[in-house]
Each structure stands twice: as structure tokens, then as C-alpha cells.
Coordinates of C-alpha atoms and ligand atoms in Angstrom, one line a residue:
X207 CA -50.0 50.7 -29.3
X208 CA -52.0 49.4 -26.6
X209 CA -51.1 46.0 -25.0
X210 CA -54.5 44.7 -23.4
X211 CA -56.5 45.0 -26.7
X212 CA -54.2 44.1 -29.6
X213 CA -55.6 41.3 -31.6
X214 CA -54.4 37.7 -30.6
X215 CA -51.7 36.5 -32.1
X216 CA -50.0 32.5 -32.7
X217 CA -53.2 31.3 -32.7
X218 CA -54.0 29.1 -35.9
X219 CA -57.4 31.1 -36.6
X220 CA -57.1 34.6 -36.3
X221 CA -58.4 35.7 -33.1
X222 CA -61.3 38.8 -33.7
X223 CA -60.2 42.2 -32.9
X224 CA -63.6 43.7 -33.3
X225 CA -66.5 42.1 -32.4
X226 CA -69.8 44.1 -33.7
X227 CA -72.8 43.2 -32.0
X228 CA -76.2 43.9 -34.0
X229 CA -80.0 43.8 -31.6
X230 CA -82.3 42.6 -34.2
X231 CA -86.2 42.3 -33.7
X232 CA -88.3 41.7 -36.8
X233 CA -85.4 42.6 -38.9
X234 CA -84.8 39.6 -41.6
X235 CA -84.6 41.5 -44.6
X236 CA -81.7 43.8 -43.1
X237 CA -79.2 41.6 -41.6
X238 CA -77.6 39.7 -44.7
X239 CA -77.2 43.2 -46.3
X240 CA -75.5 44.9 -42.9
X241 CA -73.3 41.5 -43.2
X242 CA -72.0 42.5 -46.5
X243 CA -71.9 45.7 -45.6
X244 CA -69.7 45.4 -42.7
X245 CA -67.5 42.3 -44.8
X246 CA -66.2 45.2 -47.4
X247 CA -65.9 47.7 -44.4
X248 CA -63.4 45.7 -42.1
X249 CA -62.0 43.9 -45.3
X250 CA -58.5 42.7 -43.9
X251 CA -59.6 43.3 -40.8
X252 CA -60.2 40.1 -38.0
X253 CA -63.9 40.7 -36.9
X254 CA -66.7 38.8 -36.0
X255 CA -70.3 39.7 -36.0
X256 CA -72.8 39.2 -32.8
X257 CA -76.7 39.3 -33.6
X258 CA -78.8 39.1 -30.7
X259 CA -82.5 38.5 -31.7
X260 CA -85.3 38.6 -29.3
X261 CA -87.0 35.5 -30.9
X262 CA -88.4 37.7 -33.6
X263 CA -91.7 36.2 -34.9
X264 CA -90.3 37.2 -38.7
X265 CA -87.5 34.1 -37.8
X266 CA -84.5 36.6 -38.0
X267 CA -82.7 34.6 -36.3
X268 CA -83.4 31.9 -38.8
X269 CA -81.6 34.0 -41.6
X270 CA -79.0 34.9 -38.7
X271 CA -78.2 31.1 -37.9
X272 CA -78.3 30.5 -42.2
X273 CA -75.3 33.2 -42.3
X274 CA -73.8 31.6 -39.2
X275 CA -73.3 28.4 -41.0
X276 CA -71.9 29.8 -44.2
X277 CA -69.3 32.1 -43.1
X278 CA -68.2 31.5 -39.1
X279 CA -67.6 35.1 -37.8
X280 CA -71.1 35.6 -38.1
X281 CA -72.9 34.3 -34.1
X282 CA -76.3 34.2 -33.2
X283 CA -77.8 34.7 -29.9
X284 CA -81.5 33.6 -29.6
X285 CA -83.2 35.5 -26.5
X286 CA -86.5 33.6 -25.7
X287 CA -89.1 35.5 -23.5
X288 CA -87.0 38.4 -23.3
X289 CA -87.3 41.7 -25.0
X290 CA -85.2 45.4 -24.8
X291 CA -82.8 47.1 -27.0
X292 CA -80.1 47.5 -24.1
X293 CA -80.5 44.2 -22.8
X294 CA -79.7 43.2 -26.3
X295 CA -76.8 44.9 -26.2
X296 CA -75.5 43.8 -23.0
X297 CA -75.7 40.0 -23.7
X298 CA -73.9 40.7 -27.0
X299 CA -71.5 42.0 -25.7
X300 CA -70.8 40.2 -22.7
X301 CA -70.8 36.7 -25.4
X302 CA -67.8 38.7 -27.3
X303 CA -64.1 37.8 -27.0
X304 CA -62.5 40.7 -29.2
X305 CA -60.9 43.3 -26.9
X306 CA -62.8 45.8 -28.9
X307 CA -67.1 45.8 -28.8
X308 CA -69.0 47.9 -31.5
X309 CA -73.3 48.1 -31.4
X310 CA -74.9 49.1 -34.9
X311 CA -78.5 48.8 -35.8
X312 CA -79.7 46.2 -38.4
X313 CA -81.3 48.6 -40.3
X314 CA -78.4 50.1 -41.8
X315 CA -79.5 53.8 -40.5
X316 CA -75.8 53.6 -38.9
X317 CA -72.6 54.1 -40.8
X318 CA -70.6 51.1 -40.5
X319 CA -67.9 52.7 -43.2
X320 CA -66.5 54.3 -39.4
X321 CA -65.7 51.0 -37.8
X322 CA -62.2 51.3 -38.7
X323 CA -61.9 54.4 -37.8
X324 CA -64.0 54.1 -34.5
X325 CA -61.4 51.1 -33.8
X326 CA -58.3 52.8 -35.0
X327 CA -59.1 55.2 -31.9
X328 CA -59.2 52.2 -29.3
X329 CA -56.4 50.4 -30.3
X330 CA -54.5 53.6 -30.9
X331 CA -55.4 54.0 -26.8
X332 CA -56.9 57.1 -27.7
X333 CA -59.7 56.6 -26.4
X334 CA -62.0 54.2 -24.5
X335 CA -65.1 54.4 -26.2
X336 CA -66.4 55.6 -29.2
X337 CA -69.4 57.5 -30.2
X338 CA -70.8 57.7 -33.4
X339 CA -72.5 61.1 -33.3
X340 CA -75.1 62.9 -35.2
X341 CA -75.1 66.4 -33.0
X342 CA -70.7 67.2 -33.8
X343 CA -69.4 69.0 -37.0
X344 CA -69.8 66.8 -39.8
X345 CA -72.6 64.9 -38.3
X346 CA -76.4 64.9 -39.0
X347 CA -80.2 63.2 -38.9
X348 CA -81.7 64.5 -41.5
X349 CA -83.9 61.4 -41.6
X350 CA -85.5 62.4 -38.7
X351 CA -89.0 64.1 -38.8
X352 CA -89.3 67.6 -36.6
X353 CA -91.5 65.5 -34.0
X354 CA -88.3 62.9 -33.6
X355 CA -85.9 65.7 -33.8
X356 CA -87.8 67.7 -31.3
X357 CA -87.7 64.4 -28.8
X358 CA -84.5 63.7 -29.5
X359 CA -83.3 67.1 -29.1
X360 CA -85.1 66.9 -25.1
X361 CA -83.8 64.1 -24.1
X362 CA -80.1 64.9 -25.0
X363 CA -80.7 68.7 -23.0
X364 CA -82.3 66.8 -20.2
X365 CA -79.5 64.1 -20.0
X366 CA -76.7 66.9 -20.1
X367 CA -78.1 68.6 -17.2
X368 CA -79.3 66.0 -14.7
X369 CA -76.9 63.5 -15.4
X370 CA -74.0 65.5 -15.8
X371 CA -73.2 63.6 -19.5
X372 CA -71.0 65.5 -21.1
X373 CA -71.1 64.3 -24.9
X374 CA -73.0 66.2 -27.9
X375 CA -75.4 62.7 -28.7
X376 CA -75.5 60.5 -25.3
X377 CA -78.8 58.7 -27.2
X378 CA -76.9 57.6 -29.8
X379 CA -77.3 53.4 -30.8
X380 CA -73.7 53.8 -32.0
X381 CA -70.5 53.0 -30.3
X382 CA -67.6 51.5 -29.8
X383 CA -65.7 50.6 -26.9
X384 CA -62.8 48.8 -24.9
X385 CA -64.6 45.5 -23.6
X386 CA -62.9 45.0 -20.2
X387 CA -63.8 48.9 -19.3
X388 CA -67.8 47.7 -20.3
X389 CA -67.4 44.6 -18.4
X390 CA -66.3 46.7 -15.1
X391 CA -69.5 48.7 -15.5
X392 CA -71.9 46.2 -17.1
X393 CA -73.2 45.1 -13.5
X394 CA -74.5 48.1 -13.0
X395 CA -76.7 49.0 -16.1
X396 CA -80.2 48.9 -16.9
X397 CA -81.2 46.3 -19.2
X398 CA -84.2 47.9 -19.8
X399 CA -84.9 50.1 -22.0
X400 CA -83.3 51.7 -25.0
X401 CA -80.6 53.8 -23.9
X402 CA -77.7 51.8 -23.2
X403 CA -75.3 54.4 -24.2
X404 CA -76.2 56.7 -22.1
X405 CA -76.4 54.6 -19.1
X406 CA -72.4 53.9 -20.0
X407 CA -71.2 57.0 -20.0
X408 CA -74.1 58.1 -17.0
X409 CA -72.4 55.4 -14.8
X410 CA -68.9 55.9 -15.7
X411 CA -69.3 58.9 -13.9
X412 CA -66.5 60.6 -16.3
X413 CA -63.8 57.7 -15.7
X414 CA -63.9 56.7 -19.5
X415 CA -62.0 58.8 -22.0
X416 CA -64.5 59.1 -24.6
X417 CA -64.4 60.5 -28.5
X418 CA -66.9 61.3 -30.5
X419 CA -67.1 61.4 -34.7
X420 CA -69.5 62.5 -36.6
X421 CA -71.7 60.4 -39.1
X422 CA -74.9 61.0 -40.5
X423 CA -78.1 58.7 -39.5
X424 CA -79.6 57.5 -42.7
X425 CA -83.2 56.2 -43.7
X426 CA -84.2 52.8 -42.5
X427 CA -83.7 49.9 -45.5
X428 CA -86.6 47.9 -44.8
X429 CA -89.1 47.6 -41.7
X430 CA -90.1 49.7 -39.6
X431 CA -88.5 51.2 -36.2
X432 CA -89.4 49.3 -32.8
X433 CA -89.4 52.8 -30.8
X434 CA -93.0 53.5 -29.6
X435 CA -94.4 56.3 -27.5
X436 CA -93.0 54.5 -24.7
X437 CA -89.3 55.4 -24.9
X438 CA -90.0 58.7 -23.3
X439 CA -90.9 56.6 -20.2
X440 CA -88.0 54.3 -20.2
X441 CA -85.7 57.5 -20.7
X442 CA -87.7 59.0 -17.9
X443 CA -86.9 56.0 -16.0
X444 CA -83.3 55.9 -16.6
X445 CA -82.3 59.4 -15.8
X446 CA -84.4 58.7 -12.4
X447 CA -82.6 55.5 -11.5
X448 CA -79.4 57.1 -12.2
X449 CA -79.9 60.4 -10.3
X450 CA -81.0 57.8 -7.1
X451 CA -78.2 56.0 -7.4
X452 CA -79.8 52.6 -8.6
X453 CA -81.5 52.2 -5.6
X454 CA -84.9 52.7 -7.3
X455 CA -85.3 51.1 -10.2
X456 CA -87.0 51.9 -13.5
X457 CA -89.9 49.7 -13.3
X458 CA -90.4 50.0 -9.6
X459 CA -90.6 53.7 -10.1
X460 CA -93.2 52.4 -13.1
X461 CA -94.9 50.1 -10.7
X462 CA -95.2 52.8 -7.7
X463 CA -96.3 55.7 -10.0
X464 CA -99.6 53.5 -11.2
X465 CA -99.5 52.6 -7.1
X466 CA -100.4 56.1 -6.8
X467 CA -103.0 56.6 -9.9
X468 CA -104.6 54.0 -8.3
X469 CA -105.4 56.2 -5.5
X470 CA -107.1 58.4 -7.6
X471 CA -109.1 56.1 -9.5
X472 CA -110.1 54.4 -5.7
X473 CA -111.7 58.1 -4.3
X474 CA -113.1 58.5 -7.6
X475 CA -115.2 55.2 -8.0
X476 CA -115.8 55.6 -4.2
X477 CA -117.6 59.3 -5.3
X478 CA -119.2 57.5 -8.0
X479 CA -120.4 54.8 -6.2
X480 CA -121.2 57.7 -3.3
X481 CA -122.9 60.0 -4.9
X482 CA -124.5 58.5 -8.1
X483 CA -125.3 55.6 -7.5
X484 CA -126.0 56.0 -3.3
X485 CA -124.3 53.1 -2.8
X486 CA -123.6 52.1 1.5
X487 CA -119.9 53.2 2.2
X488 CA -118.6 49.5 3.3
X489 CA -119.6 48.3 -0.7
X490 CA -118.6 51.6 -2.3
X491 CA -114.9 51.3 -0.8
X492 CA -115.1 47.6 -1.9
X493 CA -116.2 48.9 -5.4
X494 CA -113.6 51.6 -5.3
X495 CA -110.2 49.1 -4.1
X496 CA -111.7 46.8 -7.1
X497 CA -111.7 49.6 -9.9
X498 CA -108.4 51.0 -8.8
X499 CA -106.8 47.1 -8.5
X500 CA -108.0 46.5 -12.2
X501 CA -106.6 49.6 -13.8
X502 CA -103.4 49.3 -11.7
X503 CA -103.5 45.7 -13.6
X504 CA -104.2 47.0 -16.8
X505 CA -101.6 50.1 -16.6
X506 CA -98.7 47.7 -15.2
X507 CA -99.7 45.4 -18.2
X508 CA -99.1 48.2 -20.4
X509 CA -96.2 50.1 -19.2
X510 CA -94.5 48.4 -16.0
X511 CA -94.4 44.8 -17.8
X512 CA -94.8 45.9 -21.4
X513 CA -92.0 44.0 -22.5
X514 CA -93.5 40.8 -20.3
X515 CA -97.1 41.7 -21.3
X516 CA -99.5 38.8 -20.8
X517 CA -101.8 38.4 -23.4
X518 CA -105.3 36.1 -23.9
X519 CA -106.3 34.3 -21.4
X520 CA -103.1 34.8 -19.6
X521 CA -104.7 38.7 -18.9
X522 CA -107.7 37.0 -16.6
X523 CA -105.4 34.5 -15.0
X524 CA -103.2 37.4 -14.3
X525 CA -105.7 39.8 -13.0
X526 CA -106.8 37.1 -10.7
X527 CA -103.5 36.7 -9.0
X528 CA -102.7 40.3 -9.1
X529 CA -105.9 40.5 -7.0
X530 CA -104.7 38.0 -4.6
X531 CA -100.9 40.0 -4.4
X532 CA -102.6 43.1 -3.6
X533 CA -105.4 42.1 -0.8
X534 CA -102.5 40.1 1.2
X535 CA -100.3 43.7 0.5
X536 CA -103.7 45.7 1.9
X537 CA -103.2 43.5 4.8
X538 CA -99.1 44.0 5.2
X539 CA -100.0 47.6 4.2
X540 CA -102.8 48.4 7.6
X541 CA -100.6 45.9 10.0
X542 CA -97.8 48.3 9.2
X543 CA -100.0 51.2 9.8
X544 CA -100.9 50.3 12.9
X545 CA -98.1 48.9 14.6
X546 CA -96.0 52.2 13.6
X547 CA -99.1 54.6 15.0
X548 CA -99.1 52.0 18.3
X549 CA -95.2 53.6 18.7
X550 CA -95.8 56.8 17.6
X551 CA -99.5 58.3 16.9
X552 CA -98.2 60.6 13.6
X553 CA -101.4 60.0 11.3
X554 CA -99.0 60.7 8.3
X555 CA -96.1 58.6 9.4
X556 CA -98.3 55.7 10.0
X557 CA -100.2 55.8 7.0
X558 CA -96.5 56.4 4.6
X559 CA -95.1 53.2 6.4
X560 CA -98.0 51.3 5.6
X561 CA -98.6 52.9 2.4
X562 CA -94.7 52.3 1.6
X563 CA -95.1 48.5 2.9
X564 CA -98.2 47.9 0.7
X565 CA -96.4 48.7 -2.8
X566 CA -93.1 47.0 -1.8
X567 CA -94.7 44.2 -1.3
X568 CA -97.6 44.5 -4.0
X569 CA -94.5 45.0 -6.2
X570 CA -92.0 42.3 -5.1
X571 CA -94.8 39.4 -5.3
X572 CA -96.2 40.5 -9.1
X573 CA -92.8 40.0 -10.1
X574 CA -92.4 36.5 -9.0
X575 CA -96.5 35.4 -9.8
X576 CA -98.0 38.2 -11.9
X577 CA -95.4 39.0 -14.7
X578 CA -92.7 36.1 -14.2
X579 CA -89.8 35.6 -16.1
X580 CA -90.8 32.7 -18.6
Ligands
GDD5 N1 -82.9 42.2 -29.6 C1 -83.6 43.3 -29.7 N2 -84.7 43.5 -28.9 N3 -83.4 44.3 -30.7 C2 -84.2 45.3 -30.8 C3 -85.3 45.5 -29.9 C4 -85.5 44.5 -28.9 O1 -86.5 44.6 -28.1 N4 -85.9 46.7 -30.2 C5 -85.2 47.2 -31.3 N5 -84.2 46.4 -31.6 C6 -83.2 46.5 -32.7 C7 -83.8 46.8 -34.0 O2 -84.0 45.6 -34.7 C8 -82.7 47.6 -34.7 O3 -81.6 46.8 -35.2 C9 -82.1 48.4 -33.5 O4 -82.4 47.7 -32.4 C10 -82.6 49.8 -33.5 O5 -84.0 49.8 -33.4 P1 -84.9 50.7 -34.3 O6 -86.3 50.4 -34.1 O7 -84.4 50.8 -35.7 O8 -84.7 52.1 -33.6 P2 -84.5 53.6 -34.2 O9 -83.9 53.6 -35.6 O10 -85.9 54.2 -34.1 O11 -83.5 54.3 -33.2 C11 -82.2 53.9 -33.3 O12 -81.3 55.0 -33.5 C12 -81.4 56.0 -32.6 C13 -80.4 57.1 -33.0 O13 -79.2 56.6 -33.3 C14 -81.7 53.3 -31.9 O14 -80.4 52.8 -32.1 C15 -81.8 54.3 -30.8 O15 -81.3 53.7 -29.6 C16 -81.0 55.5 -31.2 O16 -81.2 56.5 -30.3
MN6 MN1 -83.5 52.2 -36.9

């Protein structure tokens, strides 16, 4: 057997050797039922139980903290002002003290009757980390509709190619693995987003020994799923940031793509204004930066900072300052421009450096007045 992760021993409590972290969001009718659940699974077993709620407005974490006080393996970890699956995860995680880390969904769509085996693999030294998989032998989702199947069936083809993962269902949600090997990597993944398996194994660059065994995903008990449109662009993200080697990040690549739109929306209002509406050039181009600043607004409300999305009155204040960000930027953005065509008169050299200057700057100073962290 493995030295580093057996379970603590001498201590008057048992120490855990499994600690199962749960991301919750709106999910207060599931998580006294997964308790239950998982008690009969690892019956004999020392395990505690992590849930990590993003302050869900249903009070999940009320019913969580309820548990908590009844029966002590059960921990709750209140995010406030936060939001993401994988950042979930993460912090779950990272709170554990068992050698060994699982992640199951609330929703009981996860079969948690493989813990033991999924643990029996670690301890064993067998493996590293654990997937629960729907794509091996013996494994299925027949819960998913052709639409979700089709998706899901992209994103796993794409992730085997570009990023090299090498596993039958890298988008799994459940797992099991060795915490010190996820603390080693943990500084280095996303916490956006939904794919924190993936990211793992993506970033492990093949140095985990992983297994894989097959369950089947079931139908959700109650609730509904938290996965919008929006994963697609997350995943986008993720393969992206990975294949750069981190040094762009998902929601600069966000941020930078509406940079770009923008551009479009700009010549086209300055056409409009142009054409239509014979508008003088000086107020057309004024008209023109103003359109494109507003939708660039609106887009990075909705995708860039959709997890931070400001809301009511918060939207006008926001717009306001995201105003202010970007005419300082246009200023960075020309001064850059110049000074690089004053070395070296390249038209298109210039106008990248400034261009570049512009949205590193547009994007750094959102982040600290725009879209704060609350
Ligand atoms: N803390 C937190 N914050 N939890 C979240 C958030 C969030 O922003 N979004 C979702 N969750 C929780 C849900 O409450 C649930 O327990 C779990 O994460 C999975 O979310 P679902 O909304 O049920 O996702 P799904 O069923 O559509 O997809 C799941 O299964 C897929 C296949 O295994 C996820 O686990 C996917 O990652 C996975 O690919
Ligand atoms: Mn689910």
C-alpha cells in the first residue's frame, strides 16, 4: 500500500481518507439526499464531505450549514461574489485534508456507488487520478439529448487532438484523485469555467497515471442544470489558454475578441453616420468610437464578465467608467502608434503596437474599475 495517502492513524477522531467535494448552486433540494447517498456508499469508510456554494440565492448553503451541524464530516464553504464550477472545485479541494479528493455533482446525475472503488485505485497506488467515465465499456449518458450528446461529443474530439488528452471523457465532472499531485498543479488551472478536469489532465502534460471506470450519467433529481450556451466559449477558452501556454488567458482572449468586433461595429456606424445620415467625418468617427465602446460594454458584460455581470444601476455606472478606461486607452493606444512609426515608419507595425497597447490597457484597467472583484 501506499505510504503518503493512507488514512491517519493514533489520532482520537478518525482522520478522513476521502474527502468528496460537491459545487452546489441553487441546489437545496439535492444535497441532503447525495449526503445519504454517499453515508451508505462509504459506510465504514473515514470520509468527510466538502460543499462549496456560490451563495446560492435558494440558501443551499443554509441546508449545507443545517447538515454541518448535525453530523460533522459534512463542511460548508460559502463563496460570496464569486461564481464558476471549476473554481468551486478548486477551493474545495484545496480546504480538504484527506490524502484522497473526489468532485460529484449535487444533482445525483453521478454515481457515487464508485467512490470506493475510485479510492481503492489511489490507495492501491494504482493510479493517481480517477475518472469516472461515460465514453469506456460499461459506461453511458443516455440522459443526454442528441443536441448535448452531439456537444459533448465535439468537445471531447477537439480536446483529444489539440491538447493531446489522452482519456475517453476528459469533460467529465467526476473524479478522483491523489491531493498532493492536485496541489502541485492547482497554481496553474483556470478557475474559470467548467472544465476542471480537463484542465488537470491538459496541464499534467501526461505526468499523472490516470484510470478510467465506466458509470453511467443519470437524470438530474431536482432543478435544473447551470450549463448555458456559454460553456462552448469557456471550453473554447480553455483549450486556447492551454495551447498558448497560459500566457493568454481565457477572458483576455474574451475581452480582446469583443476588442476586435468593436472595430467592426466603429466602420459600420461611421458608414451609417457617413452615408445615411451625411453626417461631418470629425462627429461621425465620434458617433462611430461611441457605438462600438457601448456594445464592447454590453458584450464584455455578457460574456467576458458574465460571472461578475453588473446589473441595475450598476450597468450605467459601469458604462460610464468603461468609457473613461477606454478614451485614456485611445490615448495610450495613438501615443504608442506614433512613437513606434517615429523609430520605424511601418504603417502596420505602428498601428499593431498601438492597437496591442490600447486593449492591454483597456483590459487591465476594467478589471480593477469596471468588473471588480466585490
Ligand atoms: N459552486 C458552484 N458554482 N457550483 C456550480 C456552479 C457554480 O457556478 N455551476 C454549477 N455548479 C454545480 C451544480 O450545482 C452541480 O452540483 C454541478 O456543479 C454540476 O452542474 P450542472 O448544472 O448539474 O451541470 P450538468 O449536469 O449540466 O453537467 C455536469 O456533468 C457533465 C458530465 O459529467 C457537469 O459536471 C459537467 O462539468 C460535466 O461535463
Ligand atoms: Mn447535473
Amino acid at each position: 500500500m501506499n505510504e503518503a495517502i493512507r488514512p491517519g492513524q493514533g489520532t482520537a477522531v478518525a482522520t478522513p481518507e476521502l474527502s468528496v467535494v460537491v459545487p452546489t448552486f441553487n441546489e437545496r433540494d439535492n444535497v441532503t439526499a447525495l449526503f445519504r447517498k454517499l453515508e451508505t456508499a462509504l459506510a465504514g469508510r473515514a470520509w468527510e464531505v466538502i460543499y462549496v456554494d456560490d451563495n446560492s440565492p435558494d440558501g443551499t448553503w443554509d441546508v449545507v450549514r443545517a447538515l454541518a451541524q448535525q453530523d460533522s464530516r459534512v463542511r460548508c464553504i460559502r463563496r460570496i461574489g464569486r461564481r464558476g464550477l471549476s473554481g468551486a472545485c478548486i477551493e474545495g479541494i484545496l480546504a480538504s485534508s484527506a490524502p484522497c479528493a473526489a468532485v460529484i455533482d449535487a444533482d445525483l446525475q453521478h454515481d457515487e456507488t464508485q467512490l470506493p472503488k475510485m479510492l481503492a485505485l489511489l490507495q492501491s497506488g494504482e493510479a493517481e487520478l480517477v475518472v469516472g467515465s461515460r465514453y469506456v465499456e460499461g459506461g453511458s449518458a443516455d440522459s443526454f439529448d442528441r443536441q448535448r450528446a452531439g456537444f459533448s461529443w465535439l468537445a471531447t474530439s477537439v480536446a483529444k487532438k489539440l491538447l493531446r488528452v489522452e482519456i475517453a471523457d476528459p469533460m467529465s465532472g467526476f473524479f478522483m484523485i491523489r491531493r498532493d499531485r492536485f496541489e502541485q498543479l492547482a497554481p496553474q488551472l483556470s478557475t474559470q469555467g467548467f472544465k476542471i478536469l480537463l484542465d488537470i489532465v491538459a496541464t499534467a502534460r501526461g505526468s499523472l497515471r490516470i484510470r478510467e471506470i465506466p458509470y453511467s450519467f443519470g437524470a438530474r433529481l431536482h432543478g435544473e442544470s447551470k450549463l448555458d450556451s456559454m460553456v462552448a466559449l469557456d471550453f473554447l477558452g480553455l483549450v486556447l489558454a492551454k495551447l498558448t501556454g497560459d500566457v493568454v488567458s481565457l477572458r483576455f482572449l474574451l475581452f480582446a475578441m469583443v476588442g476586435s468586433l468593436g472595430l467592426f461595429v466603429h466602420l459600420a456606424a461611421l458608414f451609417i453616420a457617413l452615408e445615411v445620415f451625411n453626417v461631418p467625418f470629425p462627429e461621425a468617427q465620434a458617433c462611430g468610437a461611441v457605438m462600438a465602446m457601448t456594445s464592447n460594454f454590453l458584450l464584455n458584460n455578457f460574456l467576458t464578465y458574465r460571472d461578475q455581470r453588473l446589473k441595475g444601476l450598476g450597468i450605467l455606472r459601469g458604462l460610464l467608467l468603461f468609457y473613461l478606461v477606454c478614451s485614456v486607452g485611445l490615448v495610450a493606444n495613438v501615443g504608442v502608434a506614433f512613437s513606434v512609426y517615429d523609430q520605424e515608419p511601418i504603417w502596420w507595425l505602428a498601428g499593431a503596437a498601438g492597437a496591442l497597447m490600447g486593449v492591454v490597457w483597456n483590459y487591465a484597467m476594467s478589471g480593477l474599475f469596471v468588473w471588480r472583484k466585490r
